[in-house]
PDB file of C-alpha atoms in Angstrom:
ATOM      1  CA  MET A 106     197.611  70.323 128.555  1.00  0.00           C
ATOM      2  CA  ARG A 107     196.040  68.844 131.551  1.00  0.00           C
ATOM      3  CA  ARG A 108     193.117  66.428 131.391  1.00  0.00           C
ATOM      4  CA  LEU A 109     190.333  66.648 133.838  1.00  0.00           C
ATOM      5  CA  GLY A 110     188.503  63.500 134.925  1.00  0.00           C
ATOM      6  CA  PHE A 111     186.030  62.308 137.413  1.00  0.00           C
ATOM      7  CA  ALA A 112     186.698  59.523 139.745  1.00  0.00           C
ATOM      8  CA  SER A 113     183.941  56.950 139.758  1.00  0.00           C
ATOM      9  CA  SER A 114     182.335  56.226 143.125  1.00  0.00           C
ATOM     10  CA  PRO A 115     182.290  52.680 144.314  1.00  0.00           C
ATOM     11  CA  ALA A 116     178.984  50.779 143.686  1.00  0.00           C
ATOM     12  CA  GLN A 117     176.502  50.809 146.598  1.00  0.00           C
ATOM     13  CA  PRO A 118     175.205  47.416 147.732  1.00  0.00           C
ATOM     14  CA  ALA A 119     171.399  46.769 147.081  1.00  0.00           C
ATOM     15  CA  ARG A 120     169.164  47.047 150.152  1.00  0.00           C
ATOM     16  CA  ALA A 121     167.233  43.927 151.122  1.00  0.00           C
ATOM     17  CA  PRO A 122     163.368  44.303 151.127  1.00  0.00           C
ATOM     18  CA  ARG A 123     161.887  44.892 154.558  1.00  0.00           C
ATOM     19  CA  GLY A 124     158.556  43.487 156.064  1.00  0.00           C
ATOM     20  CA  PHE A 125     156.529  44.430 159.122  1.00  0.00           C
ATOM     21  CA  THR A 126     158.189  44.005 162.386  1.00  0.00           C
ATOM     22  CA  LEU A 127     156.291  42.384 165.246  1.00  0.00           C
ATOM     23  CA  THR A 128     155.933  45.771 166.912  1.00  0.00           C
ATOM     24  CA  GLU A 129     154.414  47.326 163.802  1.00  0.00           C
ATOM     25  CA  ALA A 130     151.952  44.395 163.423  1.00  0.00           C
ATOM     26  CA  ILE A 131     150.847  44.761 167.022  1.00  0.00           C
ATOM     27  CA  ILE A 132     150.323  48.493 166.584  1.00  0.00           C
ATOM     28  CA  VAL A 133     148.198  47.938 163.434  1.00  0.00           C
ATOM     29  CA  ILE A 134     146.093  45.262 165.145  1.00  0.00           C
ATOM     30  CA  ALA A 135     145.510  47.537 168.112  1.00  0.00           C
ATOM     31  CA  ILE A 136     144.454  50.433 165.874  1.00  0.00           C
ATOM     32  CA  VAL A 137     142.067  48.215 163.877  1.00  0.00           C
ATOM     33  CA  ALA A 138     140.538  46.870 167.102  1.00  0.00           C
ATOM     34  CA  ILE A 139     139.989  50.396 168.410  1.00  0.00           C
ATOM     35  CA  ILE A 140     138.324  51.456 165.150  1.00  0.00           C
ATOM     36  CA  ALA A 141     136.114  48.307 165.129  1.00  0.00           C
ATOM     37  CA  ALA A 142     135.066  48.932 168.730  1.00  0.00           C
ATOM     38  CA  VAL A 143     134.147  52.541 167.938  1.00  0.00           C
ATOM     39  CA  ILE A 144     132.117  51.450 164.876  1.00  0.00           C
ATOM     40  CA  ALA A 145     130.384  48.686 166.872  1.00  0.00           C
ATOM     41  CA  VAL A 146     129.160  51.219 169.431  1.00  0.00           C
ATOM     42  CA  PHE A 147     127.289  53.109 166.715  1.00  0.00           C
ATOM     43  CA  VAL A 148     126.181  50.076 164.635  1.00  0.00           C
ATOM     44  CA  ARG A 149     125.047  47.766 167.429  1.00  0.00           C
ATOM     45  CA  ALA A 150     121.897  49.660 168.401  1.00  0.00           C
ATOM     46  CA  PRO A 151     120.498  49.972 164.847  1.00  0.00           C
ATOM     47  CA  VAL A 152     121.190  46.305 164.134  1.00  0.00           C
ATOM     48  CA  GLN A 153     119.534  45.185 167.365  1.00  0.00           C
ATOM     49  CA  GLY A 154     116.600  47.461 166.595  1.00  0.00           C
ATOM     50  CA  TYR A 155     116.216  45.951 163.129  1.00  0.00           C
ATOM     51  CA  VAL A 156     116.323  42.380 164.461  1.00  0.00           C
ATOM     52  CA  ALA A 157     113.764  43.194 167.176  1.00  0.00           C
ATOM     53  CA  SER A 158     111.523  44.970 164.678  1.00  0.00           C
ATOM     54  CA  ALA A 159     111.659  42.016 162.274  1.00  0.00           C
ATOM     55  CA  SER A 160     110.819  39.602 165.086  1.00  0.00           C
ATOM     56  CA  ARG A 161     107.848  41.711 166.216  1.00  0.00           C
ATOM     57  CA  ALA A 162     106.616  42.037 162.636  1.00  0.00           C
ATOM     58  CA  GLU A 163     106.736  38.270 162.178  1.00  0.00           C
ATOM     59  CA  LEU A 164     104.814  37.678 165.402  1.00  0.00           C
ATOM     60  CA  ALA A 165     102.274  40.382 164.578  1.00  0.00           C
ATOM     61  CA  ASP A 166     101.694  38.930 161.129  1.00  0.00           C
ATOM     62  CA  ALA A 167     101.136  35.426 162.541  1.00  0.00           C
ATOM     63  CA  ALA A 168      98.708  36.712 165.182  1.00  0.00           C
ATOM     64  CA  ASP A 169      96.840  38.898 162.692  1.00  0.00           C
ATOM     65  CA  THR A 170      96.457  36.023 160.235  1.00  0.00           C
ATOM     66  CA  ALA A 171      95.075  33.754 162.963  1.00  0.00           C
ATOM     67  CA  LEU A 172      92.574  36.341 164.186  1.00  0.00           C
ATOM     68  CA  ARG A 173      91.401  37.142 160.660  1.00  0.00           C
ATOM     69  CA  ARG A 174      90.740  33.447 160.015  1.00  0.00           C
ATOM     70  CA  ILE A 175      88.699  33.098 163.196  1.00  0.00           C
ATOM     71  CA  VAL A 176      86.655  36.233 162.472  1.00  0.00           C
ATOM     72  CA  ARG A 177      85.973  35.067 158.912  1.00  0.00           C
ATOM     73  CA  ASP A 178      84.676  31.728 160.223  1.00  0.00           C
ATOM     74  CA  LEU A 179      82.511  33.383 162.869  1.00  0.00           C
ATOM     75  CA  ARG A 180      80.760  35.513 160.267  1.00  0.00           C
ATOM     76  CA  ALA A 181      79.425  32.287 158.731  1.00  0.00           C
ATOM     77  CA  ALA A 182      78.401  30.724 162.051  1.00  0.00           C
ATOM     78  CA  LEU A 183      74.909  29.331 162.609  1.00  0.00           C
ATOM     79  CA  PRO A 184      72.861  31.782 164.699  1.00  0.00           C
ATOM     80  CA  ASN A 185      73.029  30.942 168.424  1.00  0.00           C
ATOM     81  CA  SER A 186      75.704  28.261 167.875  1.00  0.00           C
ATOM     82  CA  VAL A 187      78.742  30.168 169.184  1.00  0.00           C
ATOM     83  CA  ARG A 188      79.933  29.032 172.598  1.00  0.00           C
ATOM     84  CA  THR A 189      83.144  29.379 174.615  1.00  0.00           C
ATOM     85  CA  LEU A 190      84.720  27.447 177.455  1.00  0.00           C
ATOM     86  CA  SER A 191      87.747  28.255 179.599  1.00  0.00           C
ATOM     87  CA  PRO A 192      89.431  26.138 180.692  1.00  0.00           C
ATOM     88  CA  CYS A 193      88.487  23.170 178.491  1.00  0.00           C
ATOM     89  CA  ALA A 194      91.081  20.671 179.695  1.00  0.00           C
ATOM     90  CA  PRO A 195      93.592  19.836 178.474  1.00  0.00           C
ATOM     91  CA  ALA A 196      93.336  23.014 176.382  1.00  0.00           C
ATOM     92  CA  THR A 197      93.314  26.452 177.990  1.00  0.00           C
ATOM     93  CA  ALA A 198      90.376  27.982 176.100  1.00  0.00           C
ATOM     94  CA  CYS A 199      87.944  26.795 173.422  1.00  0.00           C
ATOM     95  CA  LEU A 200      85.712  28.561 170.911  1.00  0.00           C
ATOM     96  CA  GLU A 201      83.112  26.417 169.107  1.00  0.00           C
ATOM     97  CA  PHE A 202      80.507  27.152 166.447  1.00  0.00           C
ATOM     98  CA  ILE A 203      78.581  25.465 163.621  1.00  0.00           C
ATOM     99  CA  PRO A 204      79.513  26.733 160.122  1.00  0.00           C
ATOM    100  CA  VAL A 205      76.733  27.547 157.646  1.00  0.00           C
ATOM    101  CA  VAL A 206      77.297  26.684 153.972  1.00  0.00           C
ATOM    102  CA  ALA A 207      73.932  27.902 152.606  1.00  0.00           C
ATOM    103  CA  GLY A 208      70.581  29.244 153.663  1.00  0.00           C
ATOM    104  CA  ALA A 209      67.246  30.315 152.230  1.00  0.00           C
ATOM    105  CA  ARG A 210      63.518  30.416 152.995  1.00  0.00           C
ATOM    106  CA  TYR A 211      61.304  27.346 152.976  1.00  0.00           C
ATOM    107  CA  ARG A 212      57.792  27.105 151.549  1.00  0.00           C
ATOM    108  CA  ALA A 213      55.243  27.326 154.353  1.00  0.00           C
ATOM    109  CA  GLU A 214      52.046  26.893 152.349  1.00  0.00           C
ATOM    110  CA  ARG A 215      50.891  25.509 149.031  1.00  0.00           C
ATOM    111  CA  THR A 216      50.011  27.834 146.207  1.00  0.00           C
ATOM    112  CA  GLY A 217      46.418  28.810 145.493  1.00  0.00           C
ATOM    113  CA  ALA A 218      46.276  26.008 142.954  1.00  0.00           C
ATOM    114  CA  GLY A 219      47.438  23.493 145.570  1.00  0.00           C
ATOM    115  CA  ALA A 220      50.963  23.156 144.145  1.00  0.00           C
ATOM    116  CA  GLY A 221      54.271  23.207 145.976  1.00  0.00           C
ATOM    117  CA  ASN A 222      55.843  21.215 148.787  1.00  0.00           C
ATOM    118  CA  PRO A 223      55.677  23.107 152.113  1.00  0.00           C
ATOM    119  CA  LEU A 224      57.584  22.181 155.261  1.00  0.00           C
ATOM    120  CA  ASP A 225      55.192  20.447 157.638  1.00  0.00           C
ATOM    121  CA  PHE A 226      55.782  20.978 161.375  1.00  0.00           C
ATOM    122  CA  SER A 227      52.954  18.654 162.447  1.00  0.00           C
ATOM    123  CA  ALA A 228      54.713  15.487 161.214  1.00  0.00           C
ATOM    124  CA  ALA A 229      58.160  14.093 160.477  1.00  0.00           C
ATOM    125  CA  ASP A 230      58.474  15.816 157.111  1.00  0.00           C
ATOM    126  CA  THR A 231      61.358  14.720 154.897  1.00  0.00           C
ATOM    127  CA  SER A 232      61.309  17.331 152.109  1.00  0.00           C
ATOM    128  CA  PHE A 233      60.273  20.874 151.274  1.00  0.00           C
ATOM    129  CA  ASP A 234      60.635  23.437 148.513  1.00  0.00           C
ATOM    130  CA  ILE A 235      62.857  26.500 148.614  1.00  0.00           C
ATOM    131  CA  VAL A 236      61.128  29.830 148.063  1.00  0.00           C
ATOM    132  CA  GLY A 237      63.009  31.914 145.521  1.00  0.00           C
ATOM    133  CA  PRO A 238      66.284  30.970 143.821  1.00  0.00           C
ATOM    134  CA  GLY A 239      67.792  27.602 144.601  1.00  0.00           C
ATOM    135  CA  ILE A 240      70.981  27.167 146.609  1.00  0.00           C
ATOM    136  CA  ASP A 241      74.304  25.539 145.766  1.00  0.00           C
ATOM    137  CA  LEU A 242      75.401  22.835 148.208  1.00  0.00           C
ATOM    138  CA  PRO A 243      78.886  21.291 148.489  1.00  0.00           C
ATOM    139  CA  ALA A 244      79.515  17.559 148.600  1.00  0.00           C
ATOM    140  CA  GLY A 245      79.924  15.880 151.957  1.00  0.00           C
ATOM    141  CA  ALA A 246      77.932  15.465 155.141  1.00  0.00           C
ATOM    142  CA  LEU A 247      75.393  18.268 155.626  1.00  0.00           C
ATOM    143  CA  TRP A 248      72.526  19.019 158.015  1.00  0.00           C
ATOM    144  CA  VAL A 249      69.381  21.145 157.778  1.00  0.00           C
ATOM    145  CA  VAL A 250      68.606  23.409 160.736  1.00  0.00           C
ATOM    146  CA  VAL A 251      65.364  25.302 161.338  1.00  0.00           C
ATOM    147  CA  TYR A 252      65.077  27.963 164.056  1.00  0.00           C
ATOM    148  CA  ASN A 253      68.075  27.217 166.255  1.00  0.00           C
ATOM    149  CA  LEU A 254      67.809  29.125 169.536  1.00  0.00           C
ATOM    150  CA  GLY A 255      70.755  27.493 171.297  1.00  0.00           C
ATOM    151  CA  LEU A 256      68.457  26.514 174.162  1.00  0.00           C
ATOM    152  CA  PRO A 257      67.319  23.118 175.470  1.00  0.00           C
ATOM    153  CA  GLY A 258      64.648  21.892 173.093  1.00  0.00           C
ATOM    154  CA  ALA A 259      65.970  24.033 170.237  1.00  0.00           C
ATOM    155  CA  ASP A 260      69.693  23.321 170.117  1.00  0.00           C
ATOM    156  CA  ALA A 261      71.521  22.250 166.942  1.00  0.00           C
ATOM    157  CA  TYR A 262      74.268  20.569 168.992  1.00  0.00           C
ATOM    158  CA  SER A 263      71.818  17.953 170.302  1.00  0.00           C
ATOM    159  CA  GLY A 264      70.762  14.896 168.304  1.00  0.00           C
ATOM    160  CA  ALA A 265      67.894  14.498 165.845  1.00  0.00           C
ATOM    161  CA  ALA A 266      65.955  11.712 167.542  1.00  0.00           C
ATOM    162  CA  THR A 267      63.584  13.735 169.716  1.00  0.00           C
ATOM    163  CA  VAL A 268      60.916  16.339 169.065  1.00  0.00           C
ATOM    164  CA  GLY A 269      62.995  19.149 170.551  1.00  0.00           C
ATOM    165  CA  ASP A 270      65.907  18.865 168.121  1.00  0.00           C
ATOM    166  CA  VAL A 271      66.196  21.382 165.289  1.00  0.00           C
ATOM    167  CA  ARG A 272      68.796  19.594 163.147  1.00  0.00           C
ATOM    168  CA  ARG A 273      68.147  16.994 160.437  1.00  0.00           C
ATOM    169  CA  ALA A 274      70.621  15.126 158.199  1.00  0.00           C
ATOM    170  CA  TYR A 275      70.497  16.307 154.588  1.00  0.00           C
ATOM    171  CA  SER A 276      69.862  13.429 152.167  1.00  0.00           C
ATOM    172  CA  GLY A 277      69.745  15.203 148.812  1.00  0.00           C
ATOM    173  CA  ALA A 278      72.319  15.712 146.102  1.00  0.00           C
ATOM    174  CA  SER A 279      75.091  18.286 145.985  1.00  0.00           C
ATOM    175  CA  GLY A 280      75.136  21.180 143.546  1.00  0.00           C
ATOM    176  CA  ALA A 281      72.227  23.479 142.708  1.00  0.00           C
ATOM    177  CA  VAL A 282      69.001  22.396 144.430  1.00  0.00           C
ATOM    178  CA  SER A 283      65.511  23.855 144.776  1.00  0.00           C
ATOM    179  CA  THR A 284      64.102  21.109 147.010  1.00  0.00           C
ATOM    180  CA  ILE A 285      65.576  20.042 150.338  1.00  0.00           C
ATOM    181  CA  ASN A 286      65.495  16.360 151.249  1.00  0.00           C
ATOM    182  CA  MET A 287      66.312  15.271 154.785  1.00  0.00           C
ATOM    183  CA  VAL A 288      66.112  12.336 157.183  1.00  0.00           C
ATOM    184  CA  SER A 289      63.486  12.981 159.855  1.00  0.00           C
ATOM    185  CA  VAL A 290      61.986  10.584 162.404  1.00  0.00           C
ATOM    186  CA  GLN A 291      60.348  13.322 164.476  1.00  0.00           C
ATOM    187  CA  ARG A 292      58.679  16.573 163.570  1.00  0.00           C
ATOM    188  CA  LEU A 293      60.663  19.805 163.785  1.00  0.00           C
ATOM    189  CA  PRO A 294      59.724  21.679 166.955  1.00  0.00           C
ATOM    190  CA  PHE A 295      59.455  25.314 165.815  1.00  0.00           C
ATOM    191  CA  ASP A 296      58.366  27.187 162.739  1.00  0.00           C
ATOM    192  CA  SER A 297      60.718  30.066 161.963  1.00  0.00           C
ATOM    193  CA  PRO A 298      58.888  33.432 161.996  1.00  0.00           C
ATOM    194  CA  ALA A 299      60.879  34.455 158.900  1.00  0.00           C
ATOM    195  CA  ARG A 300      60.606  30.972 157.316  1.00  0.00           C
ATOM    196  CA  ARG A 301      64.389  30.623 157.354  1.00  0.00           C
ATOM    197  CA  PHE A 302      66.495  27.484 157.305  1.00  0.00           C
ATOM    198  CA  GLN A 303      70.261  26.909 157.181  1.00  0.00           C
ATOM    199  CA  VAL A 304      72.375  24.077 155.797  1.00  0.00           C
ATOM    200  CA  VAL A 305      75.385  23.429 158.008  1.00  0.00           C
ATOM    201  CA  GLN A 306      78.497  21.299 158.303  1.00  0.00           C
ATOM    202  CA  GLN A 307      79.961  19.695 161.418  1.00  0.00           C
ATOM    203  CA  PRO A 308      81.064  22.048 164.229  1.00  0.00           C
ATOM    204  CA  VAL A 309      84.467  23.702 164.331  1.00  0.00           C
ATOM    205  CA  THR A 310      86.536  24.341 167.463  1.00  0.00           C
ATOM    206  CA  TYR A 311      89.441  26.735 167.928  1.00  0.00           C
ATOM    207  CA  GLN A 312      91.386  25.627 170.971  1.00  0.00           C
ATOM    208  CA  CYS A 313      94.322  27.334 172.598  1.00  0.00           C
ATOM    209  CA  ASP A 314      96.817  25.214 174.531  1.00  0.00           C
ATOM    210  CA  LEU A 315      99.321  27.317 176.460  1.00  0.00           C
ATOM    211  CA  ALA A 316     101.206  24.219 177.620  1.00  0.00           C
ATOM    212  CA  LEU A 317     102.065  23.482 173.979  1.00  0.00           C
ATOM    213  CA  GLY A 318     102.058  27.132 172.927  1.00  0.00           C
ATOM    214  CA  GLN A 319      99.617  26.416 170.085  1.00  0.00           C
ATOM    215  CA  LEU A 320      96.334  27.661 168.645  1.00  0.00           C
ATOM    216  CA  VAL A 321      94.683  24.839 166.676  1.00  0.00           C
ATOM    217  CA  ARG A 322      91.586  24.588 164.454  1.00  0.00           C
ATOM    218  CA  VAL A 323      89.754  21.233 164.756  1.00  0.00           C
ATOM    219  CA  TRP A 324      86.797  20.019 162.677  1.00  0.00           C
ATOM    220  CA  ASN A 325      84.937  16.861 161.560  1.00  0.00           C
ATOM    221  CA  TYR A 326      84.546  15.465 165.075  1.00  0.00           C
ATOM    222  CA  GLY A 327      80.737  15.312 165.095  1.00  0.00           C
ATOM    223  CA  PHE A 328      78.026  17.035 167.111  1.00  0.00           C
ATOM    224  CA  ILE A 329      78.561  16.856 170.877  1.00  0.00           C
ATOM    225  CA  SER A 330      76.077  18.433 173.297  1.00  0.00           C
ATOM    226  CA  ALA A 331      78.617  19.381 175.974  1.00  0.00           C
ATOM    227  CA  GLN A 332      81.466  21.656 174.980  1.00  0.00           C
ATOM    228  CA  GLY A 333      85.078  20.649 175.594  1.00  0.00           C
ATOM    229  CA  SER A 334      88.435  20.210 173.907  1.00  0.00           C
ATOM    230  CA  ARG A 335      88.241  18.206 170.688  1.00  0.00           C
ATOM    231  CA  SER A 336      90.514  15.800 168.855  1.00  0.00           C
ATOM    232  CA  SER A 337      90.218  14.813 165.213  1.00  0.00           C
ATOM    233  CA  ALA A 338      92.329  13.727 162.285  1.00  0.00           C
ATOM    234  CA  ASP A 339      91.190  16.971 160.702  1.00  0.00           C
ATOM    235  CA  SER A 340      93.090  19.706 162.481  1.00  0.00           C
ATOM    236  CA  ALA A 341      95.419  22.532 161.539  1.00  0.00           C
ATOM    237  CA  LEU A 342      97.951  24.578 163.479  1.00  0.00           C
ATOM    238  CA  LEU A 343      96.884  28.205 163.250  1.00  0.00           C
ATOM    239  CA  ALA A 344      99.648  29.757 165.365  1.00  0.00           C
ATOM    240  CA  ASP A 345     102.539  28.656 167.559  1.00  0.00           C
ATOM    241  CA  LYS A 346     104.628  30.513 170.155  1.00  0.00           C
ATOM    242  CA  VAL A 347     101.352  31.304 171.919  1.00  0.00           C
ATOM    243  CA  THR A 348     101.773  32.597 175.463  1.00  0.00           C
ATOM    244  CA  GLY A 349      98.253  33.866 176.076  1.00  0.00           C
ATOM    245  CA  CYS A 350      94.774  33.746 174.547  1.00  0.00           C
ATOM    246  CA  SER A 351      91.126  34.104 175.507  1.00  0.00           C
ATOM    247  CA  PHE A 352      87.669  33.820 173.939  1.00  0.00           C
ATOM    248  CA  ASP A 353      84.838  35.822 175.471  1.00  0.00           C
ATOM    249  CA  TYR A 354      81.324  35.582 174.052  1.00  0.00           C
ATOM    250  CA  SER A 355      78.578  38.019 174.935  1.00  0.00           C
ATOM    251  CA  ALA A 356      75.263  36.493 173.853  1.00  0.00           C
ATOM    252  CA  GLN A 357      72.486  39.054 173.849  1.00  0.00           C
ATOM    253  CA  ASN A 358      68.887  37.931 173.958  1.00  0.00           C
ATOM    254  CA  VAL A 359      67.133  36.695 170.825  1.00  0.00           C
ATOM    255  CA  ALA A 360      65.098  39.893 170.445  1.00  0.00           C
ATOM    256  CA  GLN A 361      68.329  41.896 170.064  1.00  0.00           C
ATOM    257  CA  ARG A 362      69.444  39.342 167.449  1.00  0.00           C
ATOM    258  CA  ALA A 363      73.220  39.732 167.811  1.00  0.00           C
ATOM    259  CA  GLY A 364      76.253  38.673 169.797  1.00  0.00           C
ATOM    260  CA  ALA A 365      79.921  39.606 170.067  1.00  0.00           C
ATOM    261  CA  VAL A 366      83.061  37.510 170.460  1.00  0.00           C
ATOM    262  CA  LEU A 367      86.171  39.148 171.902  1.00  0.00           C
ATOM    263  CA  ILE A 368      89.328  37.279 170.930  1.00  0.00           C
ATOM    264  CA  SER A 369      92.754  38.103 172.338  1.00  0.00           C
ATOM    265  CA  LEU A 370      96.007  36.426 171.336  1.00  0.00           C
ATOM    266  CA  GLN A 371      99.567  36.852 172.604  1.00  0.00           C
ATOM    267  CA  LEU A 372     102.677  35.497 170.889  1.00  0.00           C
ATOM    268  CA  ALA A 373     106.276  35.681 172.106  1.00  0.00           C
ATOM    269  CA  ALA A 374     109.682  34.755 170.663  1.00  0.00           C
ATOM    270  CA  SER A 375     113.299  35.926 170.981  1.00  0.00           C
ATOM    271  CA  GLY A 376     112.452  38.250 173.854  1.00  0.00           C
ATOM    272  CA  GLU A 377     109.718  40.009 171.859  1.00  0.00           C
ATOM    273  CA  THR A 378     105.990  39.884 172.656  1.00  0.00           C
ATOM    274  CA  VAL A 379     102.985  40.850 170.547  1.00  0.00           C
ATOM    275  CA  SER A 380      99.404  41.092 171.838  1.00  0.00           C
ATOM    276  CA  LEU A 381      96.423  41.551 169.512  1.00  0.00           C
ATOM    277  CA  ALA A 382      92.689  41.621 170.179  1.00  0.00           C
ATOM    278  CA  VAL A 383      89.681  41.735 167.888  1.00  0.00           C
ATOM    279  CA  GLN A 384      85.924  41.739 168.325  1.00  0.00           C
ATOM    280  CA  ALA A 385      83.702  39.785 165.933  1.00  0.00           C
ATOM    281  CA  HIS A 386      79.979  40.445 165.668  1.00  0.00           C
ATOM    282  CA  VAL A 387      77.803  37.416 164.969  1.00  0.00           C
ATOM    283  CA  SER A 388      74.203  37.264 163.837  1.00  0.00           C
ATOM    284  CA  ASN A 389      71.781  35.455 166.105  1.00  0.00           C
ATOM    285  CA  VAL A 390      68.755  35.745 163.839  1.00  0.00           C
ATOM    286  CA  PRO A 391      67.533  32.160 163.528  1.00  0.00           C
TER     287      PRO A 391
END
């Protein structure tokens, strides 16, 4: 009987592991570069648009904040105290006004029983009563103004040593008051038809310097008759990157009792430019 068998095949040698060849690596790099270039074509524009939009939004927000601050200050300006100057070397443009902290009506006559302390315009009066509720005054240097017309002889920017000046230094206490005390060496020139008076602080100037690219708020520099650029330890940067600004004041006559300030501001950065303008109405009822 014949046996059948199978011959065993000789063992095959193990194959060594293979890596990328230089040619394969170059091909992969080239393919990846082509894909990246194609993606960049479609992604570049949206990314650039986002960056530009973010830059414009930042500039617009800075300009809007600055304009809102100026308008808010102007709404509390002493009637007929707003004035502008361009240029006001070394600054490019200046906007100045006197801020009001409180106001009321003064007593013009005594009561029927002879009581009360009226404001006397025939002498250098140093005190008077407030008609109606008292007012709340902050601490610090304050001045009392009666019937400011912003004209020679009735201008709150001038001193308080002559008959024609309408401003007197407040000498009373802070807090709630019903009587106004002031330093007066001359009589006040004009009686207000509405018996109004205002209590004010030192003037404030917004000045725009295009050479520095800055819009700055300056205060606590005193009362100066002639307008110009101001310097003081009390100042604050309102906006930088300023490439253009202007202040235009239209002062209507006293009978029309109002004025308007047109403020324009331009900021630029990273190739983007934002221009904003706002008009603020101010009361000129003294």
